Amino acid sequence: MAIATATLDFDSYGKLMRPALPVEVPGLEALRSCPQLQRAPVEALRAIARDASLRTLNRGATIAAQGGRLDAAILVVRGKIRAVCRAVNGREISVEMFRPGDLIADGALAPETLLANDWEAVEASTLLMIPREALLSCLRAEPELALALGAELVARLERSKQLATGLALAGVQERVVSRLVAIGRQDGTLGPEGLLIRNRPTQQELANQIGACRETVSRTVSELVRQGLLTPRGRSLLVSKQLVENTTA
């Protein structure tokens, strides 16, 4: 019976050479961290990563401007990105916020649609810019990924509808609580005491997200803290179980 033997390579000095380890394609690990792409075959992600490019941004840098177009998908690798609408009088409201692992596919799926808001970096950030055709090729080959991406778009639409409804119908305190609970459910931990937001937003960020001025938000948060409904814990914020149970956001 023949015995299989491994082929060994030696250098010019007769020293055994170690086999080269596979080189990871830049951006591949970021793609693996994206919930909508987690079920994609590794080779499909490698193909996307080979065509994609990493982009670093300083705080406040604009990725794409309102009224323009974006023909690529964006995966947040590090930092935070927001979609922000600004009025002529200078007032602004943050429509959406994106964190590491979030995929923004608007530009890839609807490249001819004019952007309704600015996309900008809330803090120093790193993005993986994915060309439209690279993402579409993956979606055509893996229909389940298209369904996952569609489900995420529906969820984003629902959050936008809740924001619009809150601006029209709810008072500032309701909007503050609703927004904090939404942030906690998206990026927090639910425990016996309530919902712990690991990285609480600043009062200005919160004001921008609910369409109120910072001073009003400051007074509202201070009153909720006084009542024991919110508890600051360093960089974190605990939203009481009572507030969570009474909020449908």
CSV table of C-alpha atoms in Angstrom, one decimal:
chain,number,residue,atom,x,y,z
A,1,MET,CA,0.0,0.0,0.0
A,2,ALA,CA,1.4,3.4,-1.0
A,3,ILE,CA,2.1,5.8,1.8
A,4,ALA,CA,1.4,9.5,1.2
A,5,THR,CA,4.4,11.7,1.9
A,6,ALA,CA,4.5,15.4,2.4
A,7,THR,CA,6.7,17.5,0.1
A,8,LEU,CA,9.3,19.5,2.1
A,9,ASP,CA,11.0,22.6,0.8
A,10,PHE,CA,14.5,23.6,1.7
A,11,ASP,CA,16.3,26.9,1.1
A,12,SER,CA,19.7,27.2,-0.5
A,13,TYR,CA,21.4,26.6,2.9
A,14,GLY,CA,19.5,23.3,3.4
A,15,LYS,CA,17.2,24.8,6.1
A,16,LEU,CA,13.6,23.6,6.1
A,17,MET,CA,11.3,26.4,4.9
A,18,ARG,CA,8.0,27.0,6.7
A,19,PRO,CA,4.9,27.1,4.4
A,20,ALA,CA,3.6,30.6,3.9
A,21,LEU,CA,0.5,31.5,5.9
A,22,PRO,CA,-2.5,32.8,3.9
A,23,VAL,CA,-2.6,36.6,3.9
A,24,GLU,CA,-5.9,38.1,5.1
A,25,VAL,CA,-7.4,40.5,2.7
A,26,PRO,CA,-7.8,44.0,4.3
A,27,GLY,CA,-11.4,44.5,5.4
A,28,LEU,CA,-12.3,40.8,5.5
A,29,GLU,CA,-12.6,40.7,9.3
A,30,ALA,CA,-14.9,43.8,9.2
A,31,LEU,CA,-17.1,42.0,6.6
A,32,ARG,CA,-17.4,39.0,8.9
A,33,SER,CA,-18.5,41.2,11.7
A,34,CYS,CA,-21.5,42.5,9.7
A,35,PRO,CA,-24.7,40.8,10.8
A,36,GLN,CA,-26.2,40.9,7.3
A,37,LEU,CA,-23.1,39.2,5.8
A,38,GLN,CA,-22.3,36.6,8.5
A,39,ARG,CA,-23.9,33.7,6.6
A,40,ALA,CA,-22.0,34.6,3.4
A,41,PRO,CA,-19.3,32.1,2.3
A,42,VAL,CA,-15.8,33.2,3.1
A,43,GLU,CA,-14.8,33.3,-0.6
A,44,ALA,CA,-17.7,35.6,-1.3
A,45,LEU,CA,-16.5,37.9,1.4
A,46,ARG,CA,-13.0,37.7,0.1
A,47,ALA,CA,-14.2,38.8,-3.3
A,48,ILE,CA,-15.9,41.8,-1.8
A,49,ALA,CA,-12.9,42.7,0.3
A,50,ARG,CA,-10.5,42.6,-2.7
A,51,ASP,CA,-12.6,45.2,-4.5
A,52,ALA,CA,-13.3,47.3,-1.4
A,53,SER,CA,-11.1,50.0,0.2
A,54,LEU,CA,-10.6,51.3,3.7
A,55,ARG,CA,-11.2,55.0,4.3
A,56,THR,CA,-10.3,57.0,7.4
A,57,LEU,CA,-12.1,60.1,8.5
A,58,ASN,CA,-11.6,62.8,11.1
A,59,ARG,CA,-14.4,63.9,13.3
A,60,GLY,CA,-16.9,66.0,11.4
A,61,ALA,CA,-15.7,64.9,8.0
A,62,THR,CA,-18.4,64.6,5.3
A,63,ILE,CA,-18.7,61.2,3.5
A,64,ALA,CA,-21.5,62.3,1.1
A,65,ALA,CA,-23.5,65.5,0.9
A,66,GLN,CA,-27.2,66.1,0.7
A,67,GLY,CA,-28.4,66.3,-2.9
A,68,GLY,CA,-25.5,64.2,-4.1
A,69,ARG,CA,-25.3,60.5,-5.0
A,70,LEU,CA,-23.4,57.6,-3.5
A,71,ASP,CA,-22.6,54.6,-5.7
A,72,ALA,CA,-21.1,52.4,-3.0
A,73,ALA,CA,-22.1,50.6,0.2
A,74,ILE,CA,-20.4,51.6,3.4
A,75,LEU,CA,-19.5,49.3,6.3
A,76,VAL,CA,-18.5,51.0,9.5
A,77,VAL,CA,-15.3,49.5,10.8
A,78,ARG,CA,-14.5,51.9,13.6
A,79,GLY,CA,-16.2,55.0,15.0
A,80,LYS,CA,-19.7,56.4,14.4
A,81,ILE,CA,-21.5,57.8,11.4
A,82,ARG,CA,-24.7,59.7,11.3
A,83,ALA,CA,-27.2,60.8,8.7
A,84,VAL,CA,-28.0,64.5,9.5
A,85,CYS,CA,-30.5,66.9,8.1
A,86,ARG,CA,-29.9,70.6,8.5
A,87,ALA,CA,-32.3,73.6,8.1
A,88,VAL,CA,-31.4,77.0,6.7
A,89,ASN,CA,-31.6,78.5,10.2
A,90,GLY,CA,-28.8,76.1,11.3
A,91,ARG,CA,-30.9,73.7,13.3
A,92,GLU,CA,-30.2,70.0,12.7
A,93,ILE,CA,-31.5,66.6,13.5
A,94,SER,CA,-29.7,63.2,13.4
A,95,VAL,CA,-31.9,60.9,11.4
A,96,GLU,CA,-29.9,57.7,11.9
A,97,MET,CA,-26.7,56.6,13.7
A,98,PHE,CA,-24.4,53.8,12.6
A,99,ARG,CA,-21.8,52.0,14.6
A,100,PRO,CA,-19.1,49.3,13.9
A,101,GLY,CA,-20.6,46.4,12.0
A,102,ASP,CA,-23.4,48.4,10.5
A,103,LEU,CA,-23.8,48.2,6.7
A,104,ILE,CA,-25.2,51.2,4.8
A,105,ALA,CA,-26.2,49.9,1.4
A,106,ASP,CA,-28.4,52.8,0.2
A,107,GLY,CA,-26.0,53.9,-2.4
A,108,ALA,CA,-25.4,50.4,-3.8
A,109,LEU,CA,-29.1,49.6,-4.0
A,110,ALA,CA,-30.4,53.0,-5.3
A,111,PRO,CA,-27.4,54.8,-6.9
A,112,GLU,CA,-29.6,57.2,-8.8
A,113,THR,CA,-31.5,58.5,-5.8
A,114,LEU,CA,-30.4,61.9,-4.5
A,115,LEU,CA,-29.3,61.8,-0.9
A,116,ALA,CA,-31.9,63.4,1.5
A,117,ASN,CA,-29.2,64.2,4.1
A,118,ASP,CA,-25.5,64.6,4.8
A,119,TRP,CA,-23.5,61.6,5.9
A,120,GLU,CA,-20.8,62.6,8.4
A,121,ALA,CA,-18.4,61.1,11.0
A,122,VAL,CA,-19.4,61.8,14.6
A,123,GLU,CA,-15.9,60.8,15.7
A,124,ALA,CA,-12.7,59.6,14.1
A,125,SER,CA,-13.8,56.7,12.0
A,126,THR,CA,-12.7,54.0,9.6
A,127,LEU,CA,-15.0,52.9,6.8
A,128,LEU,CA,-14.9,50.0,4.3
A,129,MET,CA,-16.1,51.4,0.9
A,130,ILE,CA,-17.7,48.6,-1.1
A,131,PRO,CA,-18.2,49.2,-4.8
A,132,ARG,CA,-21.8,48.7,-5.9
A,133,GLU,CA,-21.1,45.8,-8.4
A,134,ALA,CA,-19.0,43.9,-5.8
A,135,LEU,CA,-22.0,43.9,-3.3
A,136,LEU,CA,-24.6,43.2,-6.0
A,137,SER,CA,-22.6,40.2,-7.3
A,138,CYS,CA,-22.5,38.7,-3.8
A,139,LEU,CA,-26.3,39.3,-3.4
A,140,ARG,CA,-27.1,37.7,-6.7
A,141,ALA,CA,-25.0,34.6,-5.8
A,142,GLU,CA,-26.4,34.4,-2.2
A,143,PRO,CA,-30.2,35.3,-2.2
A,144,GLU,CA,-30.5,34.8,1.5
A,145,LEU,CA,-28.1,37.8,2.0
A,146,ALA,CA,-30.4,40.0,0.0
A,147,LEU,CA,-33.3,39.0,2.3
A,148,ALA,CA,-31.2,39.8,5.4
A,149,LEU,CA,-30.3,43.2,3.9
A,150,GLY,CA,-34.0,43.8,3.0
A,151,ALA,CA,-35.0,43.0,6.6
A,152,GLU,CA,-32.5,45.5,7.9
A,153,LEU,CA,-33.8,48.2,5.6
A,154,VAL,CA,-37.3,47.6,6.8
A,155,ALA,CA,-36.1,47.9,10.4
A,156,ARG,CA,-34.4,51.2,9.6
A,157,LEU,CA,-37.6,52.4,7.9
A,158,GLU,CA,-39.6,51.6,11.1
A,159,ARG,CA,-37.1,53.5,13.3
A,160,SER,CA,-37.5,56.5,11.0
A,161,LYS,CA,-41.2,56.3,11.2
A,162,GLN,CA,-41.0,56.2,15.0
A,163,LEU,CA,-38.8,59.2,15.0
A,164,ALA,CA,-41.2,61.2,12.8
A,165,THR,CA,-44.2,60.1,14.9
A,166,GLY,CA,-42.4,61.1,18.1
A,167,LEU,CA,-41.5,64.6,16.7
A,168,ALA,CA,-45.2,65.1,15.8
A,169,LEU,CA,-47.0,63.6,18.8
A,170,ALA,CA,-44.7,63.2,21.8
A,171,GLY,CA,-43.3,65.7,24.4
A,172,VAL,CA,-39.6,66.2,25.0
A,173,GLN,CA,-39.4,63.8,27.9
A,174,GLU,CA,-41.2,61.1,26.0
A,175,ARG,CA,-38.8,61.6,23.1
A,176,VAL,CA,-35.8,61.5,25.3
A,177,VAL,CA,-36.8,58.3,27.1
A,178,SER,CA,-37.9,56.7,23.8
A,179,ARG,CA,-34.6,57.5,22.2
A,180,LEU,CA,-32.5,56.3,25.1
A,181,VAL,CA,-34.5,53.0,25.2
A,182,ALA,CA,-34.0,52.6,21.5
A,183,ILE,CA,-30.2,53.1,21.8
A,184,GLY,CA,-30.1,50.7,24.7
A,185,ARG,CA,-32.0,48.0,22.8
A,186,GLN,CA,-29.7,48.4,19.8
A,187,ASP,CA,-26.4,48.6,21.7
A,188,GLY,CA,-26.9,47.9,25.4
A,189,THR,CA,-27.5,45.2,27.9
A,190,LEU,CA,-30.8,44.4,29.6
A,191,GLY,CA,-30.5,43.3,33.3
A,192,PRO,CA,-32.6,43.1,36.4
A,193,GLU,CA,-32.1,46.8,37.2
A,194,GLY,CA,-33.0,48.0,33.7
A,195,LEU,CA,-31.3,48.7,30.4
A,196,LEU,CA,-27.6,49.6,30.5
A,197,ILE,CA,-26.3,51.9,27.7
A,198,ARG,CA,-22.6,51.2,27.5
A,199,ASN,CA,-21.7,54.4,25.7
A,200,ARG,CA,-24.3,57.0,26.5
A,201,PRO,CA,-24.8,59.8,24.0
A,202,THR,CA,-23.9,63.4,24.9
A,203,GLN,CA,-26.8,65.7,25.6
A,204,GLN,CA,-26.1,67.5,22.3
A,205,GLU,CA,-26.2,64.2,20.4
A,206,LEU,CA,-29.4,63.3,22.1
A,207,ALA,CA,-30.9,66.7,21.3
A,208,ASN,CA,-29.9,66.3,17.6
A,209,GLN,CA,-31.6,62.9,17.5
A,210,ILE,CA,-35.0,64.0,18.9
A,211,GLY,CA,-35.2,67.5,17.4
A,212,ALA,CA,-34.9,69.5,20.6
A,213,CYS,CA,-32.4,72.1,22.0
A,214,ARG,CA,-29.6,70.9,24.3
A,215,GLU,CA,-30.7,73.0,27.2
A,216,THR,CA,-34.2,71.4,27.2
A,217,VAL,CA,-32.6,67.9,27.0
A,218,SER,CA,-30.3,68.8,29.8
A,219,ARG,CA,-33.2,69.8,32.1
A,220,THR,CA,-35.1,66.7,31.1
A,221,VAL,CA,-32.3,64.3,31.8
A,222,SER,CA,-31.5,66.0,35.1
A,223,GLU,CA,-35.1,65.6,36.3
A,224,LEU,CA,-35.1,61.9,35.2
A,225,VAL,CA,-31.9,61.4,37.2
A,226,ARG,CA,-33.4,63.1,40.2
A,227,GLN,CA,-36.3,60.8,40.1
A,228,GLY,CA,-34.0,57.8,39.9
A,229,LEU,CA,-35.3,56.8,36.5
A,230,LEU,CA,-31.9,57.3,34.9
A,231,THR,CA,-28.6,56.5,36.6
A,232,PRO,CA,-25.2,57.7,35.2
A,233,ARG,CA,-22.4,55.1,35.7
A,234,GLY,CA,-19.2,56.6,34.3
A,235,ARG,CA,-19.5,56.5,30.5
A,236,SER,CA,-22.6,54.3,30.8
A,237,LEU,CA,-26.2,55.1,31.6
A,238,LEU,CA,-28.8,52.8,33.3
A,239,VAL,CA,-32.3,53.3,32.1
A,240,SER,CA,-34.6,52.0,34.9
A,241,LYS,CA,-36.7,48.9,34.4
A,242,GLN,CA,-39.8,51.1,34.9
A,243,LEU,CA,-39.0,53.3,31.9
A,244,VAL,CA,-38.1,50.3,29.7
A,245,GLU,CA,-41.4,48.5,30.4
A,246,ASN,CA,-43.4,51.7,29.8
A,247,THR,CA,-41.7,52.4,26.4
A,248,THR,CA,-42.7,50.8,23.2
A,249,ALA,CA,-39.9,52.2,21.0
